[in-house]
C-alpha cells in the first residue's frame, strides 16, 4: 500500500573491537534515526546478547529473542519491529543449515502491519 517501511541492516561492533556500551551506543544511533518513522525493521548481527532489551525498551517487538544459537558464541543475530506484530512463535525461525555460507545462522520473522 502507501505505507513506507524504514529498514536497517546492521552489524554492530564485534566483541574484540568494542565494549558492550559502545554497541548499545551504535544501536542507539540507529534507534534515534528511526524515531521519526512509524514502521521500522532493524535486523542483523548485534554481537551482543544484551542489546535486545535496549530495543524493546523503545517499544519494539523482538520476535527473534528465543531460538538456537546463531553463532558459536550464542544467539547474536536478531530482528526487531516497530509498527508491526508477529503472528505467534511460528512466525519466526532460524535457518540451521547454511552449507558453509556463513559463520552465523540467519534468522527470519514474519511482520504483520498493525
PDB file of N, CA and C in Angstrom:
ATOM      1  N   UNK A   1       0.817  -1.187   0.000  1.00  0.00           N
ATOM      2  CA  UNK A   1       0.000   0.000   0.000  1.00  0.00           C
ATOM      3  C   UNK A   1       0.856   1.244   0.000  1.00  0.00           C
ATOM      4  N   UNK A   2       0.352   2.254   0.650  1.00  0.00           N
ATOM      5  CA  UNK A   2       1.046   3.548   0.655  1.00  0.00           C
ATOM      6  C   UNK A   2       1.959   3.731   1.860  1.00  0.00           C
ATOM      7  N   UNK A   3       2.032   2.739   2.739  1.00  0.00           N
ATOM      8  CA  UNK A   3       2.880   2.872   3.925  1.00  0.00           C
ATOM      9  C   UNK A   3       4.341   2.570   3.594  1.00  0.00           C
ATOM     10  N   UNK A   4       5.208   3.446   4.049  1.00  0.00           N
ATOM     11  CA  UNK A   4       6.642   3.251   3.855  1.00  0.00           C
ATOM     12  C   UNK A   4       7.222   2.583   5.091  1.00  0.00           C
ATOM     13  N   UNK A   5       8.163   1.678   4.875  1.00  0.00           N
ATOM     14  CA  UNK A   5       8.830   0.965   5.958  1.00  0.00           C
ATOM     15  C   UNK A   5      10.306   1.325   5.929  1.00  0.00           C
ATOM     16  N   UNK A   6      10.821   1.754   7.052  1.00  0.00           N
ATOM     17  CA  UNK A   6      12.250   2.058   7.185  1.00  0.00           C
ATOM     18  C   UNK A   6      12.945   0.773   7.624  1.00  0.00           C
ATOM     19  N   UNK A   7      13.987   0.363   6.900  1.00  0.00           N
ATOM     20  CA  UNK A   7      14.686  -0.891   7.194  1.00  0.00           C
ATOM     21  C   UNK A   7      16.165  -0.599   7.442  1.00  0.00           C
ATOM     22  N   UNK A   8      16.673  -1.188   8.528  1.00  0.00           N
ATOM     23  CA  UNK A   8      18.090  -1.060   8.878  1.00  0.00           C
ATOM     24  C   UNK A   8      18.704  -2.452   8.898  1.00  0.00           C
ATOM     25  N   UNK A   9      19.762  -2.631   8.142  1.00  0.00           N
ATOM     26  CA  UNK A   9      20.550  -3.856   8.174  1.00  0.00           C
ATOM     27  C   UNK A   9      21.854  -3.494   8.861  1.00  0.00           C
ATOM     28  N   UNK A  10      22.120  -4.123   9.999  1.00  0.00           N
ATOM     29  CA  UNK A  10      23.231  -3.656  10.805  1.00  0.00           C
ATOM     30  C   UNK A  10      24.195  -4.772  11.193  1.00  0.00           C
ATOM     31  N   UNK A  11      25.395  -4.361  11.483  1.00  0.00           N
ATOM     32  CA  UNK A  11      26.413  -5.248  12.031  1.00  0.00           C
ATOM     33  C   UNK A  11      27.144  -4.431  13.089  1.00  0.00           C
ATOM     34  N   UNK A  12      26.724  -4.591  14.350  1.00  0.00           N
ATOM     35  CA  UNK A  12      27.355  -3.830  15.426  1.00  0.00           C
ATOM     36  C   UNK A  12      28.782  -4.319  15.650  1.00  0.00           C
ATOM     37  N   UNK A  13      29.585  -3.486  16.280  1.00  0.00           N
ATOM     38  CA  UNK A  13      30.983  -3.809  16.531  1.00  0.00           C
ATOM     39  C   UNK A  13      31.153  -5.156  17.221  1.00  0.00           C
ATOM     40  N   UNK A  14      32.230  -5.828  16.901  1.00  0.00           N
ATOM     41  CA  UNK A  14      32.477  -7.147  17.474  1.00  0.00           C
ATOM     42  C   UNK A  14      32.988  -7.024  18.909  1.00  0.00           C
ATOM     43  N   UNK A  15      32.949  -8.137  19.600  1.00  0.00           N
ATOM     44  CA  UNK A  15      33.412  -8.175  20.985  1.00  0.00           C
ATOM     45  C   UNK A  15      34.896  -7.843  21.089  1.00  0.00           C
ATOM     46  N   UNK A  16      35.643  -8.119  20.044  1.00  0.00           N
ATOM     47  CA  UNK A  16      37.059  -7.801  20.031  1.00  0.00           C
ATOM     48  C   UNK A  16      37.350  -6.354  19.688  1.00  0.00           C
ATOM     49  N   UNK A  17      36.359  -5.667  19.097  1.00  0.00           N
ATOM     50  CA  UNK A  17      36.549  -4.276  18.676  1.00  0.00           C
ATOM     51  C   UNK A  17      36.071  -3.254  19.699  1.00  0.00           C
ATOM     52  N   UNK A  18      34.892  -3.500  20.268  1.00  0.00           N
ATOM     53  CA  UNK A  18      34.291  -2.501  21.146  1.00  0.00           C
ATOM     54  C   UNK A  18      33.639  -3.167  22.357  1.00  0.00           C
ATOM     55  N   UNK A  19      33.447  -2.397  23.393  1.00  0.00           N
ATOM     56  CA  UNK A  19      32.798  -2.875  24.621  1.00  0.00           C
ATOM     57  C   UNK A  19      31.279  -2.890  24.442  1.00  0.00           C
ATOM     58  N   UNK A  20      30.568  -3.607  25.303  1.00  0.00           N
ATOM     59  CA  UNK A  20      29.102  -3.634  25.208  1.00  0.00           C
ATOM     60  C   UNK A  20      28.467  -2.240  25.190  1.00  0.00           C
ATOM     61  N   UNK A  21      28.988  -1.328  25.974  1.00  0.00           N
ATOM     62  CA  UNK A  21      28.440   0.038  25.996  1.00  0.00           C
ATOM     63  C   UNK A  21      28.515   0.680  24.611  1.00  0.00           C
ATOM     64  N   UNK A  22      29.616   0.464  23.900  1.00  0.00           N
ATOM     65  CA  UNK A  22      29.766   1.037  22.555  1.00  0.00           C
ATOM     66  C   UNK A  22      28.760   0.426  21.582  1.00  0.00           C
ATOM     67  N   UNK A  23      28.474  -0.875  21.734  1.00  0.00           N
ATOM     68  CA  UNK A  23      27.453  -1.493  20.860  1.00  0.00           C
ATOM     69  C   UNK A  23      26.081  -0.887  21.145  1.00  0.00           C
ATOM     70  N   UNK A  24      25.777  -0.652  22.406  1.00  0.00           N
ATOM     71  CA  UNK A  24      24.496  -0.007  22.744  1.00  0.00           C
ATOM     72  C   UNK A  24      24.440   1.403  22.158  1.00  0.00           C
ATOM     73  N   UNK A  25      25.571   2.102  22.148  1.00  0.00           N
ATOM     74  CA  UNK A  25      25.621   3.439  21.551  1.00  0.00           C
ATOM     75  C   UNK A  25      25.427   3.363  20.039  1.00  0.00           C
ATOM     76  N   UNK A  26      26.035   2.370  19.392  1.00  0.00           N
ATOM     77  CA  UNK A  26      25.837   2.186  17.951  1.00  0.00           C
ATOM     78  C   UNK A  26      24.359   1.942  17.646  1.00  0.00           C
ATOM     79  N   UNK A  27      23.757   1.060  18.422  1.00  0.00           N
ATOM     80  CA  UNK A  27      22.339   0.766  18.238  1.00  0.00           C
ATOM     81  C   UNK A  27      21.493   1.987  18.578  1.00  0.00           C
ATOM     82  N   UNK A  28      21.920   2.749  19.566  1.00  0.00           N
ATOM     83  CA  UNK A  28      21.214   3.975  19.930  1.00  0.00           C
ATOM     84  C   UNK A  28      21.154   4.975  18.785  1.00  0.00           C
ATOM     85  N   UNK A  29      22.219   5.048  17.991  1.00  0.00           N
ATOM     86  CA  UNK A  29      22.214   5.946  16.832  1.00  0.00           C
ATOM     87  C   UNK A  29      21.157   5.504  15.815  1.00  0.00           C
ATOM     88  N   UNK A  30      21.029   4.197  15.620  1.00  0.00           N
ATOM     89  CA  UNK A  30      20.005   3.673  14.709  1.00  0.00           C
ATOM     90  C   UNK A  30      18.615   3.980  15.268  1.00  0.00           C
ATOM     91  N   UNK A  31      18.413   3.712  16.560  1.00  0.00           N
ATOM     92  CA  UNK A  31      17.113   3.960  17.181  1.00  0.00           C
ATOM     93  C   UNK A  31      16.739   5.438  17.127  1.00  0.00           C
ATOM     94  N   UNK A  32      17.706   6.320  17.310  1.00  0.00           N
ATOM     95  CA  UNK A  32      17.438   7.756  17.231  1.00  0.00           C
ATOM     96  C   UNK A  32      16.996   8.143  15.820  1.00  0.00           C
ATOM     97  N   UNK A  33      17.657   7.614  14.817  1.00  0.00           N
ATOM     98  CA  UNK A  33      17.271   7.896  13.435  1.00  0.00           C
ATOM     99  C   UNK A  33      15.877   7.346  13.138  1.00  0.00           C
ATOM    100  N   UNK A  34      15.563   6.187  13.702  1.00  0.00           N
ATOM    101  CA  UNK A  34      14.289   5.511  13.421  1.00  0.00           C
ATOM    102  C   UNK A  34      13.102   6.143  14.134  1.00  0.00           C
ATOM    103  N   UNK A  35      13.335   7.008  15.115  1.00  0.00           N
ATOM    104  CA  UNK A  35      12.232   7.596  15.884  1.00  0.00           C
ATOM    105  C   UNK A  35      11.196   8.287  15.001  1.00  0.00           C
ATOM    106  N   UNK A  36      11.622   8.849  13.901  1.00  0.00           N
ATOM    107  CA  UNK A  36      10.723   9.619  13.030  1.00  0.00           C
ATOM    108  C   UNK A  36       9.811   8.738  12.181  1.00  0.00           C
ATOM    109  N   UNK A  37      10.013   7.435  12.196  1.00  0.00           N
ATOM    110  CA  UNK A  37       9.281   6.546  11.300  1.00  0.00           C
ATOM    111  C   UNK A  37       8.336   5.633  12.079  1.00  0.00           C
ATOM    112  N   UNK A  38       7.098   5.502  11.597  1.00  0.00           N
ATOM    113  CA  UNK A  38       6.141   4.651  12.316  1.00  0.00           C
ATOM    114  C   UNK A  38       6.334   3.154  12.083  1.00  0.00           C
ATOM    115  N   UNK A  39       6.937   2.780  10.967  1.00  0.00           N
ATOM    116  CA  UNK A  39       7.141   1.365  10.631  1.00  0.00           C
ATOM    117  C   UNK A  39       8.625   1.128  10.403  1.00  0.00           C
ATOM    118  N   UNK A  40       9.218   0.325  11.283  1.00  0.00           N
ATOM    119  CA  UNK A  40      10.666   0.132  11.240  1.00  0.00           C
ATOM    120  C   UNK A  40      11.000  -1.348  11.422  1.00  0.00           C
ATOM    121  N   UNK A  41      11.987  -1.805  10.648  1.00  0.00           N
ATOM    122  CA  UNK A  41      12.575  -3.130  10.831  1.00  0.00           C
ATOM    123  C   UNK A  41      14.071  -2.928  11.011  1.00  0.00           C
ATOM    124  N   UNK A  42      14.598  -3.462  12.108  1.00  0.00           N
ATOM    125  CA  UNK A  42      16.039  -3.450  12.363  1.00  0.00           C
ATOM    126  C   UNK A  42      16.474  -4.901  12.448  1.00  0.00           C
ATOM    127  N   UNK A  43      17.455  -5.278  11.666  1.00  0.00           N
ATOM    128  CA  UNK A  43      17.925  -6.655  11.702  1.00  0.00           C
ATOM    129  C   UNK A  43      19.414  -6.736  11.476  1.00  0.00           C
ATOM    130  N   UNK A  44      20.005  -7.806  11.978  1.00  0.00           N
ATOM    131  CA  UNK A  44      21.404  -8.033  11.703  1.00  0.00           C
ATOM    132  C   UNK A  44      22.144  -8.689  12.852  1.00  0.00           C
ATOM    133  N   UNK A  45      23.453  -8.591  12.767  1.00  0.00           N
ATOM    134  CA  UNK A  45      24.362  -9.165  13.758  1.00  0.00           C
ATOM    135  C   UNK A  45      24.565  -8.136  14.862  1.00  0.00           C
ATOM    136  N   UNK A  46      24.006  -8.419  16.016  1.00  0.00           N
ATOM    137  CA  UNK A  46      24.088  -7.484  17.139  1.00  0.00           C
ATOM    138  C   UNK A  46      25.361  -7.683  17.957  1.00  0.00           C
ATOM    139  N   UNK A  47      26.013  -8.824  17.809  1.00  0.00           N
ATOM    140  CA  UNK A  47      27.259  -9.121  18.515  1.00  0.00           C
ATOM    141  C   UNK A  47      27.164  -8.925  20.026  1.00  0.00           C
ATOM    142  N   UNK A  48      25.948  -9.049  20.573  1.00  0.00           N
ATOM    143  CA  UNK A  48      25.764  -8.817  21.997  1.00  0.00           C
ATOM    144  C   UNK A  48      24.407  -9.397  22.395  1.00  0.00           C
ATOM    145  N   UNK A  49      24.395 -10.239  23.390  1.00  0.00           N
ATOM    146  CA  UNK A  49      23.126 -10.832  23.816  1.00  0.00           C
ATOM    147  C   UNK A  49      22.259  -9.832  24.582  1.00  0.00           C
ATOM    148  N   UNK A  50      22.832  -8.728  25.042  1.00  0.00           N
ATOM    149  CA  UNK A  50      22.092  -7.791  25.880  1.00  0.00           C
ATOM    150  C   UNK A  50      21.447  -6.615  25.176  1.00  0.00           C
ATOM    151  N   UNK A  51      21.753  -6.361  23.911  1.00  0.00           N
ATOM    152  CA  UNK A  51      21.224  -5.150  23.277  1.00  0.00           C
ATOM    153  C   UNK A  51      19.735  -5.239  22.965  1.00  0.00           C
ATOM    154  N   UNK A  52      19.189  -6.439  22.916  1.00  0.00           N
ATOM    155  CA  UNK A  52      17.772  -6.593  22.604  1.00  0.00           C
ATOM    156  C   UNK A  52      16.869  -5.864  23.571  1.00  0.00           C
ATOM    157  N   UNK A  53      17.218  -5.863  24.833  1.00  0.00           N
ATOM    158  CA  UNK A  53      16.401  -5.172  25.818  1.00  0.00           C
ATOM    159  C   UNK A  53      16.395  -3.668  25.565  1.00  0.00           C
ATOM    160  N   UNK A  54      17.504  -3.132  25.065  1.00  0.00           N
ATOM    161  CA  UNK A  54      17.576  -1.713  24.719  1.00  0.00           C
ATOM    162  C   UNK A  54      16.529  -1.371  23.673  1.00  0.00           C
ATOM    163  N   UNK A  55      16.377  -2.236  22.676  1.00  0.00           N
ATOM    164  CA  UNK A  55      15.410  -2.001  21.604  1.00  0.00           C
ATOM    165  C   UNK A  55      13.985  -2.199  22.126  1.00  0.00           C
ATOM    166  N   UNK A  56      13.783  -3.229  22.899  1.00  0.00           N
ATOM    167  CA  UNK A  56      12.454  -3.487  23.475  1.00  0.00           C
ATOM    168  C   UNK A  56      12.003  -2.305  24.347  1.00  0.00           C
ATOM    169  N   UNK A  57      12.938  -1.720  25.082  1.00  0.00           N
ATOM    170  CA  UNK A  57      12.603  -0.577  25.927  1.00  0.00           C
ATOM    171  C   UNK A  57      12.125   0.622  25.108  1.00  0.00           C
ATOM    172  N   UNK A  58      12.441   0.652  23.828  1.00  0.00           N
ATOM    173  CA  UNK A  58      11.988   1.719  22.927  1.00  0.00           C
ATOM    174  C   UNK A  58      10.659   1.374  22.258  1.00  0.00           C
ATOM    175  N   UNK A  59      10.045   0.261  22.662  1.00  0.00           N
ATOM    176  CA  UNK A  59       8.725  -0.093  22.151  1.00  0.00           C
ATOM    177  C   UNK A  59       8.707  -1.034  20.971  1.00  0.00           C
ATOM    178  N   UNK A  60       9.824  -1.620  20.649  1.00  0.00           N
ATOM    179  CA  UNK A  60       9.900  -2.560  19.529  1.00  0.00           C
ATOM    180  C   UNK A  60       9.490  -3.966  19.962  1.00  0.00           C
ATOM    181  N   UNK A  61       9.004  -4.738  19.009  1.00  0.00           N
ATOM    182  CA  UNK A  61       8.741  -6.152  19.203  1.00  0.00           C
ATOM    183  C   UNK A  61      10.040  -6.881  18.874  1.00  0.00           C
ATOM    184  N   UNK A  62      10.375  -7.915  19.651  1.00  0.00           N
ATOM    185  CA  UNK A  62      11.625  -8.670  19.480  1.00  0.00           C
ATOM    186  C   UNK A  62      11.278 -10.130  19.197  1.00  0.00           C
ATOM    187  N   UNK A  63      10.841 -10.443  17.995  1.00  0.00           N
ATOM    188  CA  UNK A  63      10.376 -11.807  17.709  1.00  0.00           C
ATOM    189  C   UNK A  63      11.471 -12.868  17.714  1.00  0.00           C
ATOM    190  N   UNK A  64      12.709 -12.488  17.527  1.00  0.00           N
ATOM    191  CA  UNK A  64      13.794 -13.473  17.438  1.00  0.00           C
ATOM    192  C   UNK A  64      14.550 -13.649  18.755  1.00  0.00           C
ATOM    193  N   UNK A  65      13.955 -13.207  19.833  1.00  0.00           N
ATOM    194  CA  UNK A  65      14.634 -13.297  21.131  1.00  0.00           C
ATOM    195  C   UNK A  65      15.011 -14.737  21.475  1.00  0.00           C
ATOM    196  N   UNK A  66      14.120 -15.667  21.206  1.00  0.00           N
ATOM    197  CA  UNK A  66      14.367 -17.067  21.563  1.00  0.00           C
ATOM    198  C   UNK A  66      14.668 -17.900  20.322  1.00  0.00           C
ATOM    199  N   UNK A  67      15.447 -18.938  20.545  1.00  0.00           N
ATOM    200  CA  UNK A  67      15.803 -19.838  19.457  1.00  0.00           C
ATOM    201  C   UNK A  67      17.211 -20.352  19.654  1.00  0.00           C
ATOM    202  N   UNK A  68      17.669 -21.164  18.712  1.00  0.00           N
ATOM    203  CA  UNK A  68      19.014 -21.720  18.848  1.00  0.00           C
ATOM    204  C   UNK A  68      20.094 -20.658  18.656  1.00  0.00           C
ATOM    205  N   UNK A  69      21.280 -20.972  19.126  1.00  0.00           N
ATOM    206  CA  UNK A  69      22.425 -20.080  18.929  1.00  0.00           C
ATOM    207  C   UNK A  69      22.633 -19.844  17.435  1.00  0.00           C
ATOM    208  N   UNK A  70      22.953 -18.621  17.080  1.00  0.00           N
ATOM    209  CA  UNK A  70      23.224 -18.299  15.679  1.00  0.00           C
ATOM    210  C   UNK A  70      24.719 -18.235  15.388  1.00  0.00           C
ATOM    211  N   UNK A  71      25.525 -18.299  16.454  1.00  0.00           N
ATOM    212  CA  UNK A  71      26.978 -18.368  16.329  1.00  0.00           C
ATOM    213  C   UNK A  71      27.490 -19.286  17.429  1.00  0.00           C
ATOM    214  N   UNK A  72      28.748 -19.565  17.399  1.00  0.00           N
ATOM    215  CA  UNK A  72      29.313 -20.399  18.465  1.00  0.00           C
ATOM    216  C   UNK A  72      29.327 -19.668  19.802  1.00  0.00           C
ATOM    217  N   UNK A  73      29.111 -18.361  19.777  1.00  0.00           N
ATOM    218  CA  UNK A  73      29.094 -17.552  20.999  1.00  0.00           C
ATOM    219  C   UNK A  73      27.684 -17.314  21.538  1.00  0.00           C
ATOM    220  N   UNK A  74      26.668 -17.795  20.851  1.00  0.00           N
ATOM    221  CA  UNK A  74      25.299 -17.613  21.315  1.00  0.00           C
ATOM    222  C   UNK A  74      24.383 -17.060  20.237  1.00  0.00           C
ATOM    223  N   UNK A  75      23.224 -16.606  20.651  1.00  0.00           N
ATOM    224  CA  UNK A  75      22.220 -16.055  19.735  1.00  0.00           C
ATOM    225  C   UNK A  75      22.471 -14.553  19.607  1.00  0.00           C
ATOM    226  N   UNK A  76      23.187 -14.177  18.557  1.00  0.00           N
ATOM    227  CA  UNK A  76      23.615 -12.790  18.385  1.00  0.00           C
ATOM    228  C   UNK A  76      22.907 -12.080  17.237  1.00  0.00           C
ATOM    229  N   UNK A  77      22.157 -12.803  16.437  1.00  0.00           N
ATOM    230  CA  UNK A  77      21.506 -12.244  15.253  1.00  0.00           C
ATOM    231  C   UNK A  77      20.014 -12.084  15.529  1.00  0.00           C
ATOM    232  N   UNK A  78      19.486 -10.882  15.240  1.00  0.00           N
ATOM    233  CA  UNK A  78      18.110 -10.589  15.628  1.00  0.00           C
ATOM    234  C   UNK A  78      17.410  -9.675  14.639  1.00  0.00           C
ATOM    235  N   UNK A  79      16.072  -9.665  14.761  1.00  0.00           N
ATOM    236  CA  UNK A  79      15.201  -8.760  14.024  1.00  0.00           C
ATOM    237  C   UNK A  79      14.285  -8.101  15.044  1.00  0.00           C
ATOM    238  N   UNK A  80      14.075  -6.784  14.861  1.00  0.00           N
ATOM    239  CA  UNK A  80      13.194  -6.009  15.733  1.00  0.00           C
ATOM    240  C   UNK A  80      12.201  -5.251  14.854  1.00  0.00           C
ATOM    241  N   UNK A  81      10.955  -5.131  15.327  1.00  0.00           N
ATOM    242  CA  UNK A  81       9.898  -4.442  14.578  1.00  0.00           C
ATOM    243  C   UNK A  81       9.300  -3.309  15.395  1.00  0.00           C
ATOM    244  N   UNK A  82       9.003  -2.210  14.706  1.00  0.00           N
ATOM    245  CA  UNK A  82       8.163  -1.152  15.281  1.00  0.00           C
ATOM    246  C   UNK A  82       7.009  -0.923  14.313  1.00  0.00           C
ATOM    247  N   UNK A  83       5.776  -0.937  14.839  1.00  0.00           N
ATOM    248  CA  UNK A  83       4.604  -0.756  13.997  1.00  0.00           C
ATOM    249  C   UNK A  83       4.086  -2.049  13.391  1.00  0.00           C
ATOM    250  N   UNK A  84       4.681  -3.159  13.770  1.00  0.00           N
ATOM    251  CA  UNK A  84       4.305  -4.475  13.271  1.00  0.00           C
ATOM    252  C   UNK A  84       4.003  -5.394  14.453  1.00  0.00           C
ATOM    253  N   UNK A  85       3.331  -6.483  14.165  1.00  0.00           N
ATOM    254  CA  UNK A  85       3.203  -7.576  15.115  1.00  0.00           C
ATOM    255  C   UNK A  85       3.691  -8.835  14.416  1.00  0.00           C
ATOM    256  N   UNK A  86       3.831  -9.903  15.156  1.00  0.00           N
ATOM    257  CA  UNK A  86       4.153 -11.207  14.574  1.00  0.00           C
ATOM    258  C   UNK A  86       3.015 -12.149  14.914  1.00  0.00           C
ATOM    259  N   UNK A  87       2.751 -13.143  14.052  1.00  0.00           N
ATOM    260  CA  UNK A  87       1.587 -13.991  14.272  1.00  0.00           C
ATOM    261  C   UNK A  87       1.639 -14.804  15.564  1.00  0.00           C
ATOM    262  N   UNK A  88       2.734 -15.460  15.851  1.00  0.00           N
ATOM    263  CA  UNK A  88       2.945 -16.268  17.050  1.00  0.00           C
ATOM    264  C   UNK A  88       4.346 -16.856  16.926  1.00  0.00           C
ATOM    265  N   UNK A  89       4.656 -17.835  17.733  1.00  0.00           N
ATOM    266  CA  UNK A  89       6.013 -18.392  17.692  1.00  0.00           C
ATOM    267  C   UNK A  89       6.335 -19.040  16.347  1.00  0.00           C
ATOM    268  N   UNK A  90       5.322 -19.400  15.561  1.00  0.00           N
ATOM    269  CA  UNK A  90       5.600 -19.978  14.241  1.00  0.00           C
ATOM    270  C   UNK A  90       5.976 -18.901  13.225  1.00  0.00           C
ATOM    271  N   UNK A  91       5.926 -17.642  13.623  1.00  0.00           N
ATOM    272  CA  UNK A  91       6.261 -16.545  12.730  1.00  0.00           C
ATOM    273  C   UNK A  91       7.721 -16.157  12.739  1.00  0.00           C
ATOM    274  N   UNK A  92       8.553 -16.947  13.409  1.00  0.00           N
ATOM    275  CA  UNK A  92       9.990 -16.679  13.424  1.00  0.00           C
ATOM    276  C   UNK A  92      10.754 -17.996  13.303  1.00  0.00           C
ATOM    277  N   UNK A  93      12.004 -17.881  12.923  1.00  0.00           N
ATOM    278  CA  UNK A  93      12.808 -19.091  12.858  1.00  0.00           C
ATOM    279  C   UNK A  93      14.271 -18.796  12.604  1.00  0.00           C
ATOM    280  N   UNK A  94      15.035 -19.871  12.602  1.00  0.00           N
ATOM    281  CA  UNK A  94      16.473 -19.813  12.360  1.00  0.00           C
ATOM    282  C   UNK A  94      16.792 -20.870  11.313  1.00  0.00           C
ATOM    283  N   UNK A  95      17.500 -20.474  10.272  1.00  0.00           N
ATOM    284  CA  UNK A  95      17.922 -21.417   9.242  1.00  0.00           C
ATOM    285  C   UNK A  95      19.153 -22.131   9.778  1.00  0.00           C
ATOM    286  N   UNK A  96      19.032 -23.430  10.012  1.00  0.00           N
ATOM    287  CA  UNK A  96      20.109 -24.143  10.695  1.00  0.00           C
ATOM    288  C   UNK A  96      21.117 -24.805   9.766  1.00  0.00           C
ATOM    289  N   UNK A  97      20.860 -24.836   8.468  1.00  0.00           N
ATOM    290  CA  UNK A  97      21.823 -25.411   7.534  1.00  0.00           C
ATOM    291  C   UNK A  97      22.176 -24.361   6.494  1.00  0.00           C
ATOM    292  N   UNK A  98      23.322 -23.734   6.665  1.00  0.00           N
ATOM    293  CA  UNK A  98      23.747 -22.693   5.729  1.00  0.00           C
ATOM    294  C   UNK A  98      24.806 -23.192   4.758  1.00  0.00           C
ATOM    295  N   UNK A  99      25.081 -24.492   4.794  1.00  0.00           N
ATOM    296  CA  UNK A  99      26.016 -25.127   3.866  1.00  0.00           C
ATOM    297  C   UNK A  99      27.354 -24.393   3.794  1.00  0.00           C
ATOM    298  N   UNK A 100      27.821 -23.898   4.943  1.00  0.00           N
ATOM    299  CA  UNK A 100      29.122 -23.232   4.994  1.00  0.00           C
ATOM    300  C   UNK A 100      29.137 -21.819   4.456  1.00  0.00           C
ATOM    301  N   UNK A 101      27.982 -21.234   4.159  1.00  0.00           N
ATOM    302  CA  UNK A 101      27.936 -19.893   3.573  1.00  0.00           C
ATOM    303  C   UNK A 101      28.314 -18.793   4.559  1.00  0.00           C
ATOM    304  N   UNK A 102      28.193 -19.061   5.856  1.00  0.00           N
ATOM    305  CA  UNK A 102      28.484 -18.045   6.867  1.00  0.00           C
ATOM    306  C   UNK A 102      28.820 -18.718   8.184  1.00  0.00           C
ATOM    307  N   UNK A 103      29.458 -17.956   9.071  1.00  0.00           N
ATOM    308  CA  UNK A 103      29.689 -18.455  10.426  1.00  0.00           C
ATOM    309  C   UNK A 103      28.511 -18.111  11.336  1.00  0.00           C
ATOM    310  N   UNK A 104      27.473 -17.507  10.786  1.00  0.00           N
ATOM    311  CA  UNK A 104      26.244 -17.188  11.507  1.00  0.00           C
ATOM    312  C   UNK A 104      25.079 -17.911  10.848  1.00  0.00           C
ATOM    313  N   UNK A 105      24.099 -18.271  11.662  1.00  0.00           N
ATOM    314  CA  UNK A 105      22.860 -18.816  11.123  1.00  0.00           C
ATOM    315  C   UNK A 105      21.878 -17.666  10.931  1.00  0.00           C
ATOM    316  N   UNK A 106      21.237 -17.580   9.774  1.00  0.00           N
ATOM    317  CA  UNK A 106      20.286 -16.498   9.546  1.00  0.00           C
ATOM    318  C   UNK A 106      18.995 -16.695  10.331  1.00  0.00           C
ATOM    319  N   UNK A 107      18.400 -15.586  10.718  1.00  0.00           N
ATOM    320  CA  UNK A 107      17.106 -15.598  11.389  1.00  0.00           C
ATOM    321  C   UNK A 107      16.089 -14.940  10.464  1.00  0.00           C
ATOM    322  N   UNK A 108      14.810 -15.289  10.664  1.00  0.00           N
ATOM    323  CA  UNK A 108      13.748 -14.675   9.882  1.00  0.00           C
ATOM    324  C   UNK A 108      12.540 -14.463  10.790  1.00  0.00           C
ATOM    325  N   UNK A 109      11.677 -13.533  10.370  1.00  0.00           N
ATOM    326  CA  UNK A 109      10.460 -13.256  11.131  1.00  0.00           C
ATOM    327  C   UNK A 109       9.400 -12.714  10.185  1.00  0.00           C
ATOM    328  N   UNK A 110       8.160 -13.099  10.425  1.00  0.00           N
ATOM    329  CA  UNK A 110       7.017 -12.597   9.675  1.00  0.00           C
ATOM    330  C   UNK A 110       6.548 -11.322  10.350  1.00  0.00           C
ATOM    331  N   UNK A 111       6.358 -10.272   9.560  1.00  0.00           N
ATOM    332  CA  UNK A 111       5.890  -8.982  10.077  1.00  0.00           C
ATOM    333  C   UNK A 111       4.483  -8.718   9.554  1.00  0.00           C
ATOM    334  N   UNK A 112       3.588  -8.346  10.452  1.00  0.00           N
ATOM    335  CA  UNK A 112       2.221  -8.007  10.089  1.00  0.00           C
ATOM    336  C   UNK A 112       2.001  -6.540  10.440  1.00  0.00           C
ATOM    337  N   UNK A 113       1.627  -5.737   9.436  1.00  0.00           N
ATOM    338  CA  UNK A 113       1.358  -4.326   9.715  1.00  0.00           C
ATOM    339  C   UNK A 113       0.158  -4.195  10.623  1.00  0.00           C
ATOM    340  N   UNK A 114       0.261  -3.344  11.616  1.00  0.00           N
ATOM    341  CA  UNK A 114      -0.870  -3.114  12.533  1.00  0.00           C
ATOM    342  C   UNK A 114      -1.883  -2.214  11.874  1.00  0.00           C
TER     343      UNK A 114
END
